[in-house]
Coordinates of C-alpha atoms in Angstrom, one line a residue:
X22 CA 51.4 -38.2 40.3
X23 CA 52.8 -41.5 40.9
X24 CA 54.7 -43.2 38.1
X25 CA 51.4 -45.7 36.4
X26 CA 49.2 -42.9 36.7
X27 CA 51.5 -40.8 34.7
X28 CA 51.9 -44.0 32.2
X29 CA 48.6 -43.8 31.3
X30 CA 47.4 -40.6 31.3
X31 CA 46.8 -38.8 27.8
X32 CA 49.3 -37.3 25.5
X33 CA 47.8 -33.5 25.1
X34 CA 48.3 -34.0 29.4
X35 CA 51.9 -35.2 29.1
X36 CA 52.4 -31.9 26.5
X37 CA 51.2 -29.6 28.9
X38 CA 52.8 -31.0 31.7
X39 CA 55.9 -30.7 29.9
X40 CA 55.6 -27.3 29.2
X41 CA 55.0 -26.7 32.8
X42 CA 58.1 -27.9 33.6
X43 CA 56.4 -30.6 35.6
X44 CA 58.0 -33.6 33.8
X45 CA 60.9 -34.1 31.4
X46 CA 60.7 -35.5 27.9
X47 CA 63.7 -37.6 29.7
X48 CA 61.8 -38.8 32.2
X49 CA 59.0 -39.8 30.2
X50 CA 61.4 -41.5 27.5
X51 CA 62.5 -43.2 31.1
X52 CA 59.4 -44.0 32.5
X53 CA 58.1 -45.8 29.1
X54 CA 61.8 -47.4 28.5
X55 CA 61.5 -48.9 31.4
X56 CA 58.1 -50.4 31.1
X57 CA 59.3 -51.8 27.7
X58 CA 61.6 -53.6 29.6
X59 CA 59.6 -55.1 32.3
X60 CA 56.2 -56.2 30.2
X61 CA 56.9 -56.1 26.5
X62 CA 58.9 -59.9 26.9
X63 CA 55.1 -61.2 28.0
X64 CA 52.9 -58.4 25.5
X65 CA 55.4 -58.9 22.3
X66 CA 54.3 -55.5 21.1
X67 CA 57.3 -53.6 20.0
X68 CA 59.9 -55.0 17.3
X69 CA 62.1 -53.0 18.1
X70 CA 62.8 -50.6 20.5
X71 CA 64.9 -47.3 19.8
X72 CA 66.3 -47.1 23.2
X73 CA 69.2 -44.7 22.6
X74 CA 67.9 -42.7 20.1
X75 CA 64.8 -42.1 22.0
X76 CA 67.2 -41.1 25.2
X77 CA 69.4 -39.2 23.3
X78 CA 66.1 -37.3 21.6
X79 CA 64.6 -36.8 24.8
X80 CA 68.0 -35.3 26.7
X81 CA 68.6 -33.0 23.6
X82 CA 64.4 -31.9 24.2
X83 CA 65.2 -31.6 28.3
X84 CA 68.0 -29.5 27.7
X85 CA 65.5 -27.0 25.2
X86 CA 63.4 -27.0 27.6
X87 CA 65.5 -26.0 30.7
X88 CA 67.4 -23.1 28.4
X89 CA 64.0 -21.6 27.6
X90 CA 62.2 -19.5 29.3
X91 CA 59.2 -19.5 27.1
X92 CA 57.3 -22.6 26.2
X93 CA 54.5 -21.6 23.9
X94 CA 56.2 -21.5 20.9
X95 CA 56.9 -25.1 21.1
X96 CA 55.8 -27.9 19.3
X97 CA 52.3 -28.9 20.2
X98 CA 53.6 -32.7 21.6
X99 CA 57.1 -31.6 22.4
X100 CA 58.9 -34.4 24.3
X101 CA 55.8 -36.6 24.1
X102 CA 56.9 -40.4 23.0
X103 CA 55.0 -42.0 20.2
X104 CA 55.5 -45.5 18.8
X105 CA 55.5 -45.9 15.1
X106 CA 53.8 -49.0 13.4
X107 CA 56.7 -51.8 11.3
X108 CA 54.9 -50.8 8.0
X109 CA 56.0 -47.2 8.3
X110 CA 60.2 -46.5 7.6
X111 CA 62.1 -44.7 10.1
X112 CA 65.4 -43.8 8.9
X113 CA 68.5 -46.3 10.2
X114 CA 66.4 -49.0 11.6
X115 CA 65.0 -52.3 10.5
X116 CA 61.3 -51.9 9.0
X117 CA 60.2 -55.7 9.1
X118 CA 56.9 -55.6 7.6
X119 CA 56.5 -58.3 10.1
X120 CA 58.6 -60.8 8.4
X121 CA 61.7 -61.7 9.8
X122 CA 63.4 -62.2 6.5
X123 CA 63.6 -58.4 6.7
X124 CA 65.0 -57.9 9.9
X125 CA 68.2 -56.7 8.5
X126 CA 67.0 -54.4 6.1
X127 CA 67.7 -51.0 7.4
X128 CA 65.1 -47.9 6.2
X129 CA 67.1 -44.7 4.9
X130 CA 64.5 -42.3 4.9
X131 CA 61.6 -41.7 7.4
X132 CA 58.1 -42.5 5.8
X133 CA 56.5 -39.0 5.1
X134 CA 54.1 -39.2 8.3
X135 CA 56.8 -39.9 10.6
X136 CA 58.4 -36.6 9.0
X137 CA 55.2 -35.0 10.6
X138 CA 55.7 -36.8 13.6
X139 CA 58.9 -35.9 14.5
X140 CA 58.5 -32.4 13.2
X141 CA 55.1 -32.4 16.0
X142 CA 57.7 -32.7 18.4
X143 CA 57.3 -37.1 19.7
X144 CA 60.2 -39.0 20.8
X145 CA 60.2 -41.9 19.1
X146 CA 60.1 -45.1 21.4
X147 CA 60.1 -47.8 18.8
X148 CA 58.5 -49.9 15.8
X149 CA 55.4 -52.2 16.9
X150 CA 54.3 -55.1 15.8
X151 CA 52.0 -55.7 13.2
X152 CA 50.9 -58.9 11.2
X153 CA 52.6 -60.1 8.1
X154 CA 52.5 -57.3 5.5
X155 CA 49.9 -56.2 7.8
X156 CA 47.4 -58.5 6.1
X157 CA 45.7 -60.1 9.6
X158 CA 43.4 -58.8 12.4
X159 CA 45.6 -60.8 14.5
X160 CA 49.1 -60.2 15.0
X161 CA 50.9 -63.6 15.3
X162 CA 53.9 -63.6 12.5
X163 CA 56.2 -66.5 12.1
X164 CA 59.6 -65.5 13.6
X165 CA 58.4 -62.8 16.2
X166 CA 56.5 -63.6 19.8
X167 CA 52.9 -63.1 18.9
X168 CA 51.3 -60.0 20.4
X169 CA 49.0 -60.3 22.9
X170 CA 46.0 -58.1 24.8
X171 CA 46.8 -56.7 28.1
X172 CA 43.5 -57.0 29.1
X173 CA 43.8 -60.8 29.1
X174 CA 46.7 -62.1 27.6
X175 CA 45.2 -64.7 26.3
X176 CA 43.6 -63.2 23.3
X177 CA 44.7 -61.4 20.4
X178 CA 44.9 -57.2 20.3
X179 CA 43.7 -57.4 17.0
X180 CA 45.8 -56.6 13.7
X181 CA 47.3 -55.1 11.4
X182 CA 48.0 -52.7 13.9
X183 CA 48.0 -54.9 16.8
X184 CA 51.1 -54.0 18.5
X185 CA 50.5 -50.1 18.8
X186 CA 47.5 -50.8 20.4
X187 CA 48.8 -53.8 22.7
X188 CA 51.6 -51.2 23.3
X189 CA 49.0 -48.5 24.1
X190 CA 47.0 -49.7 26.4
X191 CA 49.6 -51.3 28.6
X192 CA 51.0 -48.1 29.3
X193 CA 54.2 -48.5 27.0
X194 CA 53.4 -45.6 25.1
X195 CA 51.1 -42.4 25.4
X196 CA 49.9 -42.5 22.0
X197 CA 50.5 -44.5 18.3
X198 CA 50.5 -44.4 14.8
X199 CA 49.2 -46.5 13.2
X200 CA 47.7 -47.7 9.8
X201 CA 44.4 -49.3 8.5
X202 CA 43.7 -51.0 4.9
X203 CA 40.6 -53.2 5.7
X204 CA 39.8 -52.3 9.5
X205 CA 43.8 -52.6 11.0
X206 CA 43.1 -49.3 13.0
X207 CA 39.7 -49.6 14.0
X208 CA 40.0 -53.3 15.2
X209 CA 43.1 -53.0 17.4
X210 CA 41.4 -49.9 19.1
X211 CA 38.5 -52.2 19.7
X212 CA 40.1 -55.1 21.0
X213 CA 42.3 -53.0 23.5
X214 CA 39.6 -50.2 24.4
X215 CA 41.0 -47.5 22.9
X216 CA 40.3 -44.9 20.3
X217 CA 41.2 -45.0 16.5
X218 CA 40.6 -42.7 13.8
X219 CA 40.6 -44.3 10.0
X220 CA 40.7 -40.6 7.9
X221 CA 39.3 -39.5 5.0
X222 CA 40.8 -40.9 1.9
X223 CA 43.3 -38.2 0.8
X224 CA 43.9 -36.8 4.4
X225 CA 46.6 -38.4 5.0
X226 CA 49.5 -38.4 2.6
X227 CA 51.5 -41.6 1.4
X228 CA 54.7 -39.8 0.9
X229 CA 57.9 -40.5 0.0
X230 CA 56.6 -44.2 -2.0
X231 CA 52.9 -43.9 -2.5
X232 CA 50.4 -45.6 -2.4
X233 CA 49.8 -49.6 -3.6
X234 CA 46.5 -49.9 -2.6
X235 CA 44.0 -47.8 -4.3
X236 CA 43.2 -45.6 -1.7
X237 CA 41.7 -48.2 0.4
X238 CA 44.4 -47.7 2.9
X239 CA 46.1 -44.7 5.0
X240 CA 47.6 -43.8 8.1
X241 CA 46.4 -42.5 11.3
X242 CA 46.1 -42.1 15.2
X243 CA 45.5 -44.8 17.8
X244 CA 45.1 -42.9 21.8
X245 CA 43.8 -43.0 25.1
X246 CA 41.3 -40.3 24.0
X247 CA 38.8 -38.9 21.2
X248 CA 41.0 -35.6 21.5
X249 CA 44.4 -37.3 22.0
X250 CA 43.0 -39.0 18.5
X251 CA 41.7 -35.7 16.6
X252 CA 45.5 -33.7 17.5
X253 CA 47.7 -36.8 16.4
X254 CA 45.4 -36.1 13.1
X255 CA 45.7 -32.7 12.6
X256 CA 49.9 -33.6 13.1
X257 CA 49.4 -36.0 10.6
X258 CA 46.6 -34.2 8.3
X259 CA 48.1 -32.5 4.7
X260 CA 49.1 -32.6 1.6
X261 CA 52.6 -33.2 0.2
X262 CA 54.0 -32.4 -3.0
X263 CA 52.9 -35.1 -5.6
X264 CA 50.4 -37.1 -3.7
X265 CA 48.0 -38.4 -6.1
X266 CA 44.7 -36.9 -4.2
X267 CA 44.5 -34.9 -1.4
X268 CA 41.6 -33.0 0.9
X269 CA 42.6 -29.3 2.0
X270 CA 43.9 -28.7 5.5
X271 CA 40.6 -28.5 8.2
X272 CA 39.8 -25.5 9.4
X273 CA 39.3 -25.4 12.5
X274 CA 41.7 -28.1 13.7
X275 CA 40.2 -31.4 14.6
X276 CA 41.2 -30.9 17.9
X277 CA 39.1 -28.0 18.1
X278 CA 36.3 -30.2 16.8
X279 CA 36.4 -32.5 19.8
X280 CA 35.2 -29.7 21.9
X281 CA 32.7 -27.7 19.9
X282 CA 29.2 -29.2 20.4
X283 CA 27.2 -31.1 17.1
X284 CA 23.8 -30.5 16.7
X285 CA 21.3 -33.0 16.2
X286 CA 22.2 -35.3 13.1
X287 CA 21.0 -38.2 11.7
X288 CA 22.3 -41.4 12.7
X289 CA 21.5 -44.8 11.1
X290 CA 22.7 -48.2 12.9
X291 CA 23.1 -52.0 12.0
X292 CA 24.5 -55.1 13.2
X293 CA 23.8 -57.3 10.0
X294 CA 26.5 -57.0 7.7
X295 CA 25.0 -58.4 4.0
X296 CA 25.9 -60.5 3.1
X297 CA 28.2 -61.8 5.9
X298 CA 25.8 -62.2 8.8
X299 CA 25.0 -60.7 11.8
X300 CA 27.3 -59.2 15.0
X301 CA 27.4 -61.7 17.9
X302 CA 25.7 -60.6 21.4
X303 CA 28.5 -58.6 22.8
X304 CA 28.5 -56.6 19.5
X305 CA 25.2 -56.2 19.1
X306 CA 24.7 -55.1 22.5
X307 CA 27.3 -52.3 21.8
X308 CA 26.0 -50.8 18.8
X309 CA 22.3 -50.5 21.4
X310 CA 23.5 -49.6 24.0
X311 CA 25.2 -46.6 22.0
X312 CA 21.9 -45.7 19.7
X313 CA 20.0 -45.8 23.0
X314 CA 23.0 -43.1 24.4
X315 CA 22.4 -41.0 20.9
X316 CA 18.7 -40.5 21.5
X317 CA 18.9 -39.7 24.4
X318 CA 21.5 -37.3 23.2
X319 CA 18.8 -35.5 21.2
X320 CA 19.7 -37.6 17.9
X321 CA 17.6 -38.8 15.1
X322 CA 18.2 -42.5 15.3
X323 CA 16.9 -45.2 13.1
X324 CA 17.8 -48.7 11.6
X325 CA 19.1 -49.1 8.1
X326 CA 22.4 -50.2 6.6
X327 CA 24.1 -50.3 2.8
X328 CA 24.1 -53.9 1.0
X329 CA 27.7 -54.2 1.0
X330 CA 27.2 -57.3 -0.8
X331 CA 29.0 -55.8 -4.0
X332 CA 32.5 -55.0 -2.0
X333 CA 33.1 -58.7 -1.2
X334 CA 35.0 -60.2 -4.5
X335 CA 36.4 -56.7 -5.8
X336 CA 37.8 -55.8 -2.1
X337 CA 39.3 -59.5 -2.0
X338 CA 41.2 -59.3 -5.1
X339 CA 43.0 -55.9 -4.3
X340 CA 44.0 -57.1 -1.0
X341 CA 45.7 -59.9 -1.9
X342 CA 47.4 -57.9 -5.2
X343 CA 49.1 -56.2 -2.2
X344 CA 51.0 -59.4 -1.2
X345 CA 51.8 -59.7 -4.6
X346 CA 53.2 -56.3 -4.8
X347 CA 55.3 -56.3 -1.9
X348 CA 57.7 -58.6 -3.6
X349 CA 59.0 -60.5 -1.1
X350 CA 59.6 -64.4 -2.4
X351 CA 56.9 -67.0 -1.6
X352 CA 58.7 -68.9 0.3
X353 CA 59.1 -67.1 3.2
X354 CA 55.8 -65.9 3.4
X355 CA 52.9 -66.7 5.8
X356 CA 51.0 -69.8 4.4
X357 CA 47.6 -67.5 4.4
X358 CA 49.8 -64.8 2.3
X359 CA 51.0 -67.2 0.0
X360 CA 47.2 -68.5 -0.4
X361 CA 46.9 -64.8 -1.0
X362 CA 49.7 -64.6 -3.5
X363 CA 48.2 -68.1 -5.6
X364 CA 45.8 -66.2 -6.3
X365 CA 46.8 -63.2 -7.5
X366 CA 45.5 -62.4 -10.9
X367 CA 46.5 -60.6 -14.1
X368 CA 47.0 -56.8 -13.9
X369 CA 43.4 -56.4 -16.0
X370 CA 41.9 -58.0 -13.0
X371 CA 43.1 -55.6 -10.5
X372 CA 41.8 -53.0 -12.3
X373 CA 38.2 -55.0 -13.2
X374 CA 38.3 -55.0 -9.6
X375 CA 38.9 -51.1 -8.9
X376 CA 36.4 -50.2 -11.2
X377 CA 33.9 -52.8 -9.4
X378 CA 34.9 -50.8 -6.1
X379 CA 34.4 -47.9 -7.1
X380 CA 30.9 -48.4 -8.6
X381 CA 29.7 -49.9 -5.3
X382 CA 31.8 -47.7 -3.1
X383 CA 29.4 -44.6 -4.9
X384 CA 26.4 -46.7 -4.3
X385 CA 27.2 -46.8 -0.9
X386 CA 28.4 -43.4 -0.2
X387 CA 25.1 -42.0 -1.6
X388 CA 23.3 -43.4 1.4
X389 CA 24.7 -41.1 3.3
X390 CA 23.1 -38.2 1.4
X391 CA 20.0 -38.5 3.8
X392 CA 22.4 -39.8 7.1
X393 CA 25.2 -38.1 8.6
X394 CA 26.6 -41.0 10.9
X395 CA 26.3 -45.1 10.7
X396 CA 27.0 -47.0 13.4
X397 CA 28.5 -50.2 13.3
X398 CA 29.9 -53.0 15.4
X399 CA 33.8 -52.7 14.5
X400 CA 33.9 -56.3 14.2
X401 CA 31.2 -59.3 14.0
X402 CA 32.4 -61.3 16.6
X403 CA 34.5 -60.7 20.2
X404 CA 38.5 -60.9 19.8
X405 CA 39.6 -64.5 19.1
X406 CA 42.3 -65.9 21.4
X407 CA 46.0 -66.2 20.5
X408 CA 46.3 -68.7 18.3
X409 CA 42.9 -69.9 17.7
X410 CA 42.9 -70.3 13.8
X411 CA 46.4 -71.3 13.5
X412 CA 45.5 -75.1 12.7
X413 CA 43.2 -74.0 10.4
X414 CA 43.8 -74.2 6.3
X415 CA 44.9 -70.8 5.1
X416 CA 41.2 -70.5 3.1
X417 CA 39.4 -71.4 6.2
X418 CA 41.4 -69.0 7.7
X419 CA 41.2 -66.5 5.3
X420 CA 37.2 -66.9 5.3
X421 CA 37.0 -66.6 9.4
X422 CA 39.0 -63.2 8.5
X423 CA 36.7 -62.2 6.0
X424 CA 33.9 -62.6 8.5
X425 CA 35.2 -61.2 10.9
X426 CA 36.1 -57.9 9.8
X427 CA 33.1 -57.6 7.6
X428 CA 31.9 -54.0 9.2
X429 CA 35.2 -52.3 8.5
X430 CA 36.1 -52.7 4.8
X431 CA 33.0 -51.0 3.6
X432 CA 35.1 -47.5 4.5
X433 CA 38.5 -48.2 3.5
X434 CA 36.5 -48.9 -0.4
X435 CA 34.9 -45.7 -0.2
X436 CA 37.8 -43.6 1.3
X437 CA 34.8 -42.4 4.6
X438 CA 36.2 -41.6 7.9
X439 CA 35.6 -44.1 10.4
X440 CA 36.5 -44.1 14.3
X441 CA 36.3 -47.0 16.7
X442 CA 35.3 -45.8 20.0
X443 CA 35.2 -48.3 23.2
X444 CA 31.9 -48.3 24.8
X445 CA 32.3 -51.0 27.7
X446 CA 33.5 -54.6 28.4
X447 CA 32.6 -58.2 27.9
X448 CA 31.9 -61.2 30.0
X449 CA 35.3 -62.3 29.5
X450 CA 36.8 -59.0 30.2
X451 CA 37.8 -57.5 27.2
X452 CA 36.9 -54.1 25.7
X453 CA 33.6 -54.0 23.7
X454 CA 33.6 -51.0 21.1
X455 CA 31.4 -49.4 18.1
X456 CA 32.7 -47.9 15.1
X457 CA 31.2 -44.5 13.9
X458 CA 31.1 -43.6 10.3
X459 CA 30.6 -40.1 8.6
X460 CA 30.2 -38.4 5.3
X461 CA 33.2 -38.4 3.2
X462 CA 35.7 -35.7 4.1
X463 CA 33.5 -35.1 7.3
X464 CA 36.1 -36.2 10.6
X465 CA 35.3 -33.2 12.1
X466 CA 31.5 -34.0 12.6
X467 CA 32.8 -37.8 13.7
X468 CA 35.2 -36.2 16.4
X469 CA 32.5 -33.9 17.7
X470 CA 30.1 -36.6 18.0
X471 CA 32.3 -39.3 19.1
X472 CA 33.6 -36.9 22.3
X473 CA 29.9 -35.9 22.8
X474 CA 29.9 -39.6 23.7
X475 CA 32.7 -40.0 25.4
X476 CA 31.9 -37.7 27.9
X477 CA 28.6 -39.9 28.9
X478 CA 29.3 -43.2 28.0
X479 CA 31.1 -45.0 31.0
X480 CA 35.1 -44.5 31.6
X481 CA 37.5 -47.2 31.6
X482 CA 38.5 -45.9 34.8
X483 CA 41.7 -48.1 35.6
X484 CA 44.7 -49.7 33.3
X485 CA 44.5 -53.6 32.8
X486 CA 45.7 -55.4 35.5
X487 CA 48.6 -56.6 33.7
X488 CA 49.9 -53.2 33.2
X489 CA 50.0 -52.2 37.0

């Protein structure tokens, strides 16, 4: 296998390759390090890159590996490298939260899901880039090079988690973390053809700090594949002492759940988001081209969506009580965040705005007591390029965003799973994806449906050309 193919090819491979003593964990760490070195100055996905822990991880995991004579007792990604998105802490290194003011602030503990992580047995390559408290679906923050697609690098790999997908599908990692408050998993994976998995609400735990958001927000996997996606979850999946809610371990493993076969469900479809509009042709032409893919499939398939006109106002004035809870100054924040922060309201208007949530969030999740699956566009509109709102006032920029994203929010109010999964290209190149929703608590029927069509929906069959 010659060095790009082995770049790109999926992490459960690289595992068992591993194990069969056919590569290194060093010379993966290597191979990736490497890359990082050569593309990242053009991509700007990574922050920072843990070069010599990541060697010194991978030499220790090389030597296990050449001691011992069995290998099934292993960890399940052992010697694999991972990146790990700037919002998450990893003990003695800067966590930026994509503001440069921070870059000398130094974590000194590893967030709870990196725990996991390491403990599934990654190498960690390094922090990517995300947007400004990971607030945009862009990532461009002042002080850092803006991140860019590498299927045309002039446009944007989407946000919050923007540089673990850039990273991804350049073949600078094998899989990602990342995290996804308002769509910051699903879009990334969409801009950059990929796959990403927002869980359950409750799946993943928040641990050590907690969580500032409600429950609208969580962690989870970014990969080349809907079962590279469902085993990063189950490493990530479970409860830790004192998280506020939680959803019992699945059983079987998610991973199992991309190979069992799903029966015939009902599916329900839209591409008018009310009371935001409608996708644009390229979306809209995703979300048909995949119902037409699920009939066929032997699926019940008909059109009907939630009004998810409720969600607007209440899901606006959480999100930006987020900027106002990270506590960083004013003055060194974004001019969109410090719109964000302006408005900011009284603590009784938070919670006005919770309860408001969570009224329309049950409203919404009692559709799908006669549905199992709605399909979406991810986003209403093809990726914007680099740059293409930044002369624009922070509201008008902050209204483009709300547009924009309009599919994905719905979710993150009512704690569903969600999984962007790429379904083709667009005239101008770039990936064109649809986002699957299920039933509360219900990944596994997501994950069996999603690889069901994976396996007929057309393969990106070659890396972008920037990457080879």
């Amino acid at each position: 296998m010659n060095q790009i193919d082995l770049a790109f090819t999926p992490a459960l491979q690289q595992a068992e390759l591993i194990r069969q003593r056919q590569v290194s964990p060093l010379e993966l760490v290597e191979l990736y390090l490497e890359r990082i070195q050569r593309l990242d100055p053009q991509l700007g996905s990574y922050f920072t890159v843990m070069a010599e822990s990541a060697i010194a991880d991978a030499k220790a995991k090389t030597e296990i590996l050449s001691e011992s004579g069995e290998t099934s007792s292993l960890p399940p990604f052992f010697g694999v490298p991972i990146s790990i998105k700037d919002l998450n802490p990893v003990a003695g290194f800067p966590c930026t939260y994509g503001n440069p003011a921070l870059l000398n602030q130094i974590a000194e503990y590893d967030d709870g899901i990196v725990t996991l992580i390491r403990s599934a047995g990654f190498v960690l390559l390094g922090k990517t880039a995300t947007s400004e408290l990971g607030s945009f679906p862009y990532t461009e923050p002042t002080g850092f090079p803006a991140t860019r697609n590498p299927w045309n690098l002039e446009y944007t790999p989407g946000g919050s988690s923007g540089g673990a997908a850039a990273a991804l599908a350049a073949g600078l990692s094998a899989i990602a973390q990342g995290s996804d408050g308002g769509g910051s998993i699903r879009g990334p994976a969409a801009c950059c053809g990929l796959v990403g998995i927002k869980p359950s609400r409750g799946r993943v735990t928040h641990a050590p700090a907690g969580d500032r958001l409600s429950g609208i927000a969580t962690n989870g996997p970014i990969a080349r594949t809907v079962a590279d996606a469902a085993a990063l979850l189950d490493v990530m999946s479970g409860y830790v002492t004192g998280d506020p809610y939680w959803l019992p371990d699945p059983k079987p493993s998610f991973l199992t759940a991309s190979k069992e076969k799903v029966g015939a469900l009902r599916i329900a479809f839209g591409t008018n988001i009310h009371p935001l509009g409608k996708a644009d042709t390229n979306c809209q032409q995703a979300v048909m081209q995949t119902v037409k893919l699920l009939e066929e499939l032997g699926h019940t398939v008909e059109e009907q969506c939630p009004d998810f006109s409720g969600l607007v106002e209440p899901f606006q004035v959480v999100w930006q009580s987020s900027v106002d809870a990270s506590g960083i100054p004013a003055e060194v924040l974004q001019p969109v965040n410090r719109f964000l922060l302006a408005r900011t309201g009284s603590a009784g208007e938070y919670l006005r705005a919770v309860f408001r949530l969570q009224m329309v969030a049950r409203q919404i999740v009692a559709f799908f007591d006669t549905v199992d699956v709605l399909v979406l566009p991810v986003y209403l509109h093809s990726p914007i390029r680099v740059g293409e709102w930044a002369n624009l006032s922070p509201e008008e920029t902050f209204q483009k965003i709300i547009h924009w994203i309009a599919p994905c929010p719905p979710a993150n109010a009512t704690g569903q799973p969600a999984i962007a999964l790429p379904v083709g290209f667009d005239d101008n190149g770039l990936p064109m994806s649809v986002q699957l929703i299920g039933k509360p608590a219900a990944e596994a029927t997501l994950i069996s449906l999603a690889a069901q069509l994976e396996a007929v929906l057309p393969k990106i069959s070659h890396p972008p050309a920037f990457a080879t």
